[in-house]
XYZ file of C-alpha atoms in Angstrom:
565
model
C 0.475 0.131 0.255
C 2.769 2.463 1.099
C 4.862 1.873 -2.697
C 1.588 2.070 -4.717
C 0.397 5.269 -2.664
C 3.885 6.827 -3.055
C 3.769 6.048 -7.003
C 0.296 8.112 -7.102
C 1.943 10.863 -5.188
C 4.941 11.117 -7.495
C 2.347 11.220 -10.303
C 0.265 13.553 -8.651
C 3.482 15.665 -8.906
C 4.433 15.434 -12.236
C 1.092 16.147 -13.464
C 0.510 19.297 -11.544
C 4.146 20.220 -12.445
C 2.880 20.218 -16.265
C -0.097 21.853 -15.442
C -0.404 24.255 -12.429
C 0.016 27.562 -12.694
C 3.535 29.202 -13.787
C 5.377 32.448 -11.724
C 8.397 32.835 -13.831
C 11.498 33.804 -11.914
C 14.731 35.702 -13.002
C 17.780 36.236 -10.448
C 20.062 38.700 -11.528
C 22.226 38.777 -8.589
C 25.303 36.946 -10.855
C 24.067 38.822 -14.095
C 23.829 37.761 -17.512
C 25.802 35.945 -20.339
C 25.455 37.286 -23.906
C 26.927 34.215 -25.065
C 26.715 30.608 -24.828
C 29.502 28.367 -23.891
C 31.970 27.945 -27.028
C 33.649 24.934 -24.442
C 33.165 22.382 -22.003
C 35.045 24.267 -19.146
C 33.092 27.286 -20.134
C 29.655 25.501 -20.036
C 30.637 23.919 -16.392
C 31.690 27.698 -15.098
C 28.921 29.621 -16.504
C 25.912 26.531 -15.792
C 24.725 28.445 -12.798
C 24.197 32.161 -14.922
C 21.177 32.346 -17.263
C 21.498 33.750 -21.057
C 20.292 36.434 -22.471
C 18.620 34.746 -25.055
C 17.278 32.369 -23.302
C 15.467 35.035 -20.892
C 14.469 36.726 -24.007
C 13.170 33.570 -25.774
C 11.475 32.742 -22.824
C 9.748 35.872 -21.941
C 8.287 35.842 -25.666
C 6.965 32.477 -25.077
C 5.406 33.115 -22.162
C 3.070 36.305 -23.343
C 1.041 33.492 -25.011
C 0.823 30.970 -22.282
C -1.697 30.827 -20.076
C 0.164 28.389 -17.542
C 2.255 31.780 -16.934
C 0.829 34.015 -13.894
C 3.281 36.558 -13.426
C 6.779 37.272 -13.398
C 9.435 38.457 -10.621
C 12.987 39.432 -10.983
C 15.469 39.955 -8.298
C 18.316 43.231 -9.009
C 21.628 42.231 -7.679
C 24.645 44.234 -7.590
C 25.830 42.536 -10.484
C 26.879 45.307 -13.352
C 24.675 44.523 -15.908
C 25.448 47.014 -19.186
C 23.273 49.644 -20.514
C 22.439 47.965 -23.917
C 21.489 44.384 -22.059
C 19.341 46.156 -19.424
C 17.635 47.938 -22.767
C 16.366 44.631 -24.296
C 15.395 43.075 -20.642
C 12.757 46.574 -20.185
C 11.408 45.743 -23.535
C 11.203 42.106 -23.162
C 9.753 42.975 -19.716
C 7.247 45.620 -21.439
C 6.103 43.716 -24.044
C 5.327 40.529 -21.418
C 3.613 42.985 -19.837
C 1.435 44.560 -22.637
C -0.017 41.071 -22.997
C -1.765 41.071 -19.893
C 1.091 39.678 -17.531
C 1.974 40.872 -14.039
C 5.696 41.616 -13.383
C 7.135 42.333 -10.037
C 10.961 43.480 -9.071
C 12.329 43.489 -5.830
C 15.951 44.590 -4.855
C 17.474 44.600 -1.452
C 19.193 47.747 -2.518
C 19.786 49.509 -6.253
C 23.109 50.617 -5.183
C 23.538 50.374 -1.356
C 23.926 54.229 -1.069
C 25.753 53.796 -4.211
C 25.685 54.507 -7.578
C 22.547 52.880 -9.010
C 21.130 54.630 -12.003
C 20.481 51.815 -14.168
C 19.814 48.731 -12.610
C 16.872 50.977 -11.243
C 16.413 52.551 -15.086
C 15.700 48.269 -15.094
C 13.221 48.369 -12.412
C 10.996 51.342 -14.197
C 9.752 48.796 -16.206
C 7.533 47.016 -13.922
C 4.671 46.784 -12.362
C 5.768 47.122 -8.992
C 8.934 48.046 -7.376
C 9.787 46.411 -3.994
C 12.809 46.945 -1.986
C 13.654 45.998 1.331
C 13.679 48.145 4.018
C 17.455 48.576 4.993
C 18.049 49.301 1.360
C 18.089 52.531 -0.611
C 18.124 53.642 -4.143
C 21.478 54.900 -5.662
C 19.552 57.163 -8.359
C 22.196 59.401 -9.415
C 22.735 60.004 -12.693
C 25.876 59.513 -15.454
C 29.187 60.076 -14.510
C 31.679 58.905 -17.501
C 35.756 59.155 -15.526
C 39.042 59.740 -17.921
C 42.304 58.703 -15.668
C 44.964 60.611 -17.258
C 48.612 59.867 -16.550
C 51.092 61.325 -18.584
C 51.970 63.713 -15.563
C 52.931 59.975 -13.838
C 54.400 58.876 -16.999
C 56.905 61.721 -16.715
C 58.499 61.270 -13.357
C 59.082 57.424 -13.972
C 60.748 58.411 -17.587
C 58.295 56.886 -20.066
C 57.315 58.448 -22.879
C 54.370 57.226 -25.049
C 54.634 58.028 -28.944
C 51.336 58.009 -30.759
C 48.848 58.684 -33.455
C 45.426 59.275 -33.756
C 42.371 59.101 -36.684
C 41.705 62.113 -35.959
C 40.537 64.350 -32.969
C 37.825 62.011 -31.165
C 40.347 59.105 -31.153
C 41.417 59.965 -27.725
C 42.745 56.357 -26.700
C 46.281 57.916 -27.030
C 45.651 61.118 -25.082
C 44.857 59.601 -21.569
C 49.541 59.149 -21.930
C 50.032 61.947 -23.944
C 47.868 64.735 -22.433
C 47.094 65.996 -18.791
C 43.373 66.594 -19.830
C 40.783 66.020 -21.610
C 40.900 67.708 -25.712
C 37.426 69.982 -26.625
C 36.676 67.249 -29.240
C 37.181 64.646 -26.413
C 35.266 66.788 -23.762
C 31.857 67.413 -26.130
C 32.287 62.882 -27.134
C 31.774 61.572 -23.728
C 29.534 65.133 -22.512
C 27.224 64.377 -25.734
C 27.236 60.389 -24.306
C 26.439 61.275 -20.946
C 23.705 63.241 -21.861
C 21.954 61.077 -25.024
C 22.103 58.286 -21.692
C 20.393 60.450 -19.347
C 17.513 61.551 -21.465
C 17.103 57.625 -21.974
C 17.222 56.699 -18.816
C 14.791 59.843 -17.479
C 12.268 58.985 -20.485
C 12.287 55.389 -19.485
C 11.512 56.126 -15.542
C 8.889 58.396 -16.318
C 6.996 56.624 -17.992
C 7.425 53.569 -16.350
C 7.037 55.098 -13.203
C 4.139 57.800 -14.324
C 5.836 60.729 -13.703
C 7.112 63.870 -15.913
C 10.297 63.984 -17.394
C 10.918 67.854 -15.229
C 10.346 65.762 -12.041
C 12.653 62.667 -12.633
C 15.510 64.814 -13.620
C 14.975 66.811 -10.117
C 15.264 63.302 -8.516
C 18.439 62.752 -10.618
C 20.120 65.755 -9.186
C 18.400 65.006 -5.579
C 19.455 61.713 -5.613
C 20.253 59.392 -3.461
C 17.098 58.119 -1.748
C 16.510 56.487 1.277
C 14.336 53.918 0.571
C 11.488 55.793 2.878
C 12.523 58.683 0.662
C 12.119 56.382 -2.108
C 8.653 55.199 -1.402
C 7.416 59.122 -0.853
C 9.200 60.051 -3.958
C 6.962 57.362 -6.374
C 10.719 55.697 -6.864
C 9.145 52.729 -4.855
C 6.089 50.885 -4.179
C 6.781 49.049 -0.764
C 9.106 48.763 1.196
C 8.982 45.179 1.687
C 11.683 41.877 2.583
C 11.487 38.761 -0.338
C 9.824 36.457 1.863
C 6.542 39.153 1.783
C 7.015 39.719 -1.862
C 7.025 36.359 -2.535
C 3.848 35.833 -0.575
C 1.878 38.503 -2.738
C 2.800 37.081 -5.974
C 2.050 33.502 -4.714
C -1.544 34.597 -3.164
C -2.331 36.498 -6.834
C -1.247 33.468 -8.850
C -3.001 30.848 -6.841
C -1.658 28.640 -4.083
C -0.965 25.784 -6.828
C 1.016 28.092 -8.128
C 4.826 27.154 -9.498
C 8.115 28.646 -9.251
C 9.942 28.437 -12.158
C 13.665 30.037 -13.129
C 12.501 32.006 -16.833
C 15.955 29.479 -18.430
C 14.207 26.677 -17.300
C 11.159 27.385 -18.712
C 12.877 27.755 -22.054
C 14.238 24.831 -22.106
C 11.904 22.840 -21.266
C 9.921 23.872 -24.118
C 13.158 23.336 -26.489
C 13.242 19.387 -24.904
C 9.541 19.215 -25.719
C 10.021 20.100 -29.242
C 11.586 18.055 -31.746
C 13.781 19.484 -34.527
C 12.205 18.667 -38.146
C 14.736 17.293 -40.313
C 15.868 19.821 -43.242
C 14.157 22.368 -41.061
C 14.970 26.167 -42.594
C 16.801 28.255 -39.889
C 18.225 31.224 -38.801
C 21.502 31.320 -37.970
C 23.124 33.342 -34.457
C 26.650 33.692 -34.652
C 28.327 34.909 -31.593
C 31.295 37.924 -32.242
C 32.301 38.827 -28.250
C 35.622 40.280 -26.728
C 38.314 42.097 -28.122
C 39.018 41.278 -31.702
C 42.540 39.889 -32.258
C 43.886 37.245 -35.101
C 43.401 33.229 -34.658
C 41.013 31.234 -32.784
C 38.718 32.685 -29.987
C 39.584 32.064 -26.392
C 38.331 31.514 -23.087
C 40.342 31.639 -20.236
C 39.506 29.590 -17.113
C 39.874 32.586 -15.283
C 37.384 34.483 -17.392
C 38.029 37.011 -19.854
C 37.944 35.870 -23.832
C 38.614 37.412 -27.240
C 36.607 37.565 -30.792
C 39.275 35.265 -33.124
C 38.474 35.883 -37.024
C 38.980 32.447 -37.207
C 36.240 31.254 -35.233
C 33.946 34.241 -36.694
C 35.086 33.585 -40.223
C 34.292 29.691 -40.011
C 31.274 30.206 -38.250
C 30.157 32.505 -40.896
C 31.649 30.211 -43.620
C 30.163 27.062 -42.669
C 26.533 28.892 -42.245
C 27.248 30.378 -45.962
C 27.622 26.459 -47.100
C 24.997 25.173 -44.889
C 21.185 24.878 -46.782
C 19.553 24.956 -43.849
C 20.358 28.228 -42.800
C 18.464 31.419 -44.490
C 19.781 33.894 -43.290
C 22.085 35.081 -39.895
C 22.044 37.217 -37.423
C 25.804 37.945 -36.259
C 25.640 39.273 -32.721
C 28.239 41.898 -31.508
C 29.668 42.813 -27.918
C 33.522 43.937 -28.684
C 35.122 47.232 -28.323
C 37.867 46.899 -31.157
C 40.797 44.930 -31.616
C 42.782 44.336 -34.495
C 42.580 45.790 -38.205
C 43.495 42.817 -39.638
C 41.358 40.299 -38.280
C 38.355 43.275 -38.618
C 38.738 43.399 -42.438
C 39.111 39.237 -42.575
C 35.770 38.933 -40.911
C 33.701 41.826 -43.057
C 35.130 39.921 -45.437
C 32.751 36.595 -44.411
C 29.841 38.869 -43.863
C 30.053 40.315 -47.279
C 30.540 37.054 -49.041
C 27.287 35.579 -46.611
C 25.186 39.187 -48.332
C 26.599 37.702 -52.119
C 25.577 34.324 -51.338
C 22.257 35.661 -51.178
C 21.798 35.440 -46.865
C 20.814 37.806 -45.421
C 23.121 39.201 -42.179
C 21.571 41.209 -39.585
C 23.764 42.692 -37.316
C 22.858 42.772 -33.243
C 24.653 45.097 -31.371
C 25.611 44.101 -27.548
C 26.775 47.095 -25.160
C 29.535 47.675 -26.807
C 30.592 47.249 -30.665
C 32.601 49.990 -31.553
C 35.903 50.890 -33.634
C 37.042 47.234 -34.658
C 33.348 46.044 -33.581
C 31.897 48.449 -35.881
C 34.276 47.052 -39.033
C 32.655 43.771 -38.450
C 29.486 45.079 -38.288
C 29.537 47.745 -41.501
C 28.703 45.670 -44.262
C 25.556 43.855 -43.001
C 21.882 44.229 -44.784
C 21.342 45.946 -41.447
C 22.560 47.226 -38.458
C 20.812 47.267 -34.560
C 21.524 48.360 -31.822
C 19.657 49.542 -28.307
C 19.659 53.432 -27.445
C 22.444 52.455 -25.273
C 24.468 50.809 -27.134
C 28.179 52.615 -27.513
C 29.053 51.952 -31.339
C 31.366 54.207 -34.413
C 34.685 55.121 -32.898
C 35.887 54.813 -36.356
C 39.427 55.965 -36.163
C 42.410 54.184 -35.732
C 45.889 54.787 -33.514
C 48.692 53.823 -32.288
C 52.442 54.044 -31.392
C 54.283 52.376 -28.387
C 55.864 53.429 -24.979
C 59.433 54.735 -24.862
C 60.941 53.706 -21.587
C 64.485 53.550 -21.968
C 64.940 56.568 -19.384
C 63.128 54.481 -17.209
C 65.333 50.998 -17.696
C 68.455 53.860 -16.763
C 67.039 54.701 -13.550
C 66.549 51.204 -12.311
C 69.998 50.073 -14.080
C 68.390 48.232 -16.632
C 71.091 48.457 -19.882
C 70.018 47.027 -23.535
C 72.138 46.417 -26.632
C 70.896 45.696 -29.916
C 72.341 43.717 -32.838
C 70.552 44.468 -36.130
C 70.147 44.294 -39.624
C 68.262 46.014 -41.112
C 67.212 49.844 -40.842
C 64.234 49.397 -39.271
C 64.469 46.443 -37.535
C 63.974 47.613 -33.826
C 61.708 50.898 -34.267
C 58.912 48.894 -32.155
C 61.201 48.281 -29.618
C 60.469 50.007 -26.592
C 64.311 51.160 -25.108
C 63.747 54.199 -28.054
C 61.962 56.812 -29.440
C 60.669 56.290 -33.545
C 63.705 58.308 -36.059
C 61.524 60.351 -38.615
C 61.254 57.713 -40.661
C 60.325 55.304 -38.688
C 57.568 58.035 -37.646
C 56.382 59.025 -40.930
C 55.923 54.443 -41.583
C 53.734 54.629 -38.392
C 51.868 57.616 -40.126
C 51.319 56.021 -43.608
C 49.971 53.045 -41.650
C 47.851 54.751 -39.436
C 46.580 56.394 -42.883
C 45.946 53.859 -44.566
C 43.620 51.990 -41.732
C 40.972 55.389 -41.000
C 40.958 55.532 -45.539
C 40.011 51.993 -45.399
C 37.904 52.263 -42.367
C 35.897 55.284 -44.074
C 35.806 54.190 -47.407
C 33.895 50.881 -46.107
C 31.736 52.473 -43.942
C 30.833 54.786 -47.012
C 29.866 51.399 -48.940
C 28.089 49.512 -46.528
C 26.166 52.152 -44.998
C 25.246 53.753 -48.119
C 27.209 57.313 -47.436
C 29.399 59.950 -49.125
C 32.680 59.649 -48.321
C 32.637 63.193 -46.378
C 29.988 62.087 -44.963
C 31.180 59.157 -43.613
C 34.676 61.198 -42.467
C 32.038 63.478 -40.939
C 30.161 60.878 -38.923
C 33.776 58.790 -38.233
C 36.782 61.001 -36.750
C 37.316 58.586 -33.779
C 33.814 59.734 -32.051
C 31.753 57.201 -29.843
C 28.179 57.863 -30.793
C 25.306 55.934 -28.462
C 22.881 53.529 -30.213
C 20.406 56.752 -30.748
C 22.819 59.102 -32.055
C 24.110 56.614 -34.447
C 20.720 55.795 -36.049
C 19.906 59.252 -36.093
C 22.985 59.708 -38.338
C 22.423 56.414 -40.061
C 25.164 55.106 -38.758
C 23.126 51.926 -37.388
C 20.099 51.553 -39.455
C 17.259 50.393 -36.594
C 16.927 50.881 -32.577
C 16.055 47.437 -30.955
C 17.309 44.027 -29.488
C 18.158 40.261 -30.502
C 14.780 39.818 -30.104
C 13.725 41.922 -32.747
C 16.813 40.769 -34.808
C 15.780 37.619 -35.305
C 12.450 38.536 -36.085
C 13.682 40.873 -39.022
C 16.025 37.399 -40.560
C 13.427 35.044 -40.748
C 10.922 37.912 -42.523
C 14.070 38.683 -44.361
C 14.420 35.240 -44.998
C 10.586 34.581 -45.603
C 10.724 32.317 -43.087
C 7.814 31.483 -40.365
C 7.192 33.718 -37.463
C 8.615 31.450 -34.931
C 11.467 29.362 -37.955
C 14.235 27.937 -35.225
C 17.480 29.904 -34.252
C 20.414 27.741 -34.127
C 23.625 28.961 -32.795
C 26.357 28.439 -34.823
C 27.589 26.268 -35.466
C 25.794 23.725 -34.456
C 28.480 20.875 -33.638
C 27.359 17.184 -31.916
C 29.494 15.655 -29.429
C 31.471 13.976 -31.774
C 32.352 16.972 -33.770
C 33.471 18.565 -30.812
C 36.459 16.329 -29.981
C 37.618 15.569 -33.818
C 40.445 18.016 -34.565
C 38.673 19.654 -38.496
C 40.034 18.413 -41.582
C 40.208 21.645 -43.278
C 39.350 25.991 -42.569
C 36.144 25.348 -43.971
C 35.115 22.397 -41.860
C 32.641 23.050 -39.171
C 34.566 22.232 -35.951
C 37.370 24.468 -37.028
C 34.534 27.835 -35.796
C 35.399 26.397 -32.055
C 36.684 28.058 -29.484
C 40.234 27.389 -27.759
C 40.412 27.198 -24.040
C 43.027 29.541 -22.823
C 44.437 32.011 -20.575
C 43.337 34.804 -22.529
C 44.874 38.196 -21.979
C 44.507 39.935 -18.801
C 40.921 38.264 -18.119
C 39.015 39.730 -15.256
C 41.991 42.209 -14.942
C 41.106 43.525 -18.718
C 39.914 46.933 -17.157
C 42.334 47.222 -14.609
C 45.266 46.298 -17.560
C 43.705 49.211 -19.476
C 43.862 51.618 -16.683
C 47.531 50.915 -15.985
C 48.074 51.378 -20.030
C 48.908 47.838 -20.613
C 49.006 46.220 -23.838
C 45.515 46.002 -25.619
C 44.877 44.000 -28.565
C 45.369 45.760 -31.719
C 44.785 49.508 -32.908
C 40.605 49.416 -33.963
C 40.014 49.817 -30.009
C 37.503 51.384 -28.506
C 39.773 54.067 -26.047
C 39.663 53.457 -22.307
C 37.259 52.040 -19.983
C 33.191 52.661 -20.635
C 30.981 51.625 -18.166
C 28.113 53.167 -16.942
C 26.295 52.332 -13.981
């Protein structure tokens, strides 16, 4: 009898899990990842973190699922990029437009520190709850640039750097003691544009006048009770109180289920059909370099041209792939590597397969180079893009070495064999070669922008000159075609390919376990697109390395460290 009862109870639980009302849950305490794991180690390290694409797809499906009664999201302290936040806001607003309730809870928005972007995300929900001890760090947008020329001079280090043109300010950190007027103009407009977006979003979400929101930004940060009084928060409550309220609304038998698990469960029940026509999703994340993409065991990673080019080639040659969405989230890097990826995008279009670029938080300099030949470029208003320019040169540390008793001698054959040695500066003839190289790269970059975006060369140069733009401003000037996120890019790709609105999307290349283990037969084999597992560059110390002026990935790199909080 006991065994029979246990079987019946188990069957009832299974039936309940398949039929009970659902409350979808999303915990952002560990942030989101914007790319699929490319190797087994990355898969293990990221297995507890939700993927942005899974969350977006899950919320899209939930809009028409009668079982789903609501959504509860916890916002933590992990940094989320502005463009990613805008993708999430868009998904939440569409979820609410379908008649579903969405509630957000945070222990604190910034813990009496900067919390503007997390609160901006929260403002898209029906109700915003804050732990009684929490705060709302709505303080506005600040972009800080450090200059180290004075410190370098004391050390005996000189930087010889050239740039194209006045807005390509990466070199200024090492060669100046403050912002030039073009530098200040560019950064000020970015801060202004982002503030406009944040204020408009909060005003709409909280049903406040934009002028009132602007006043609140100048008055922040807010203690919890002050945030409630100002209309920024609906109530002060602990997690258990928020969840009890949600369960009362959804029904006593409602089950909690993470959005990513909900999405994966739907995928498991949908068996692929042989010969099904699909959209390929190719990911390009991190600094751009020659060779294969890398994933470090302690973090970091790079967009290797060999890997991304192989993925685009494989998608182009697959008869089942009708269109390609190229997700780009990169500050740039190597010019040669960027050019190789650009060529594969061009060839994919010539093969009759539309290419839609979906930009993430950053798609600038080399990140814009790889995107500019696409049929359509789509970005979020807060994406940082453009930076169409180039810089290059070297540090000269001979004086520093002399101070610490280090001497060097060079034996060379060839007048310029040691021109890139940091022990001495460039000669006049060598500096001429550096400038010829910079001019060649800039001319090629601008020419391809003009060709890809349908602009005159003069207009392309006017928009270039190394200037960084927000997605909103880039859209207004024609550098970006449409504003939207990954979900919008996939929908547009299906439409351009003549596929159904629910046609499947396949991360590319899609390899079975055997293909992952065997070596590729050639550079055109799908297995050639696998990333390598290795310690790549500076990993999680990349931001610190940037601040210290340590070697970067190449001349087409977004200057400085860009974080909007």
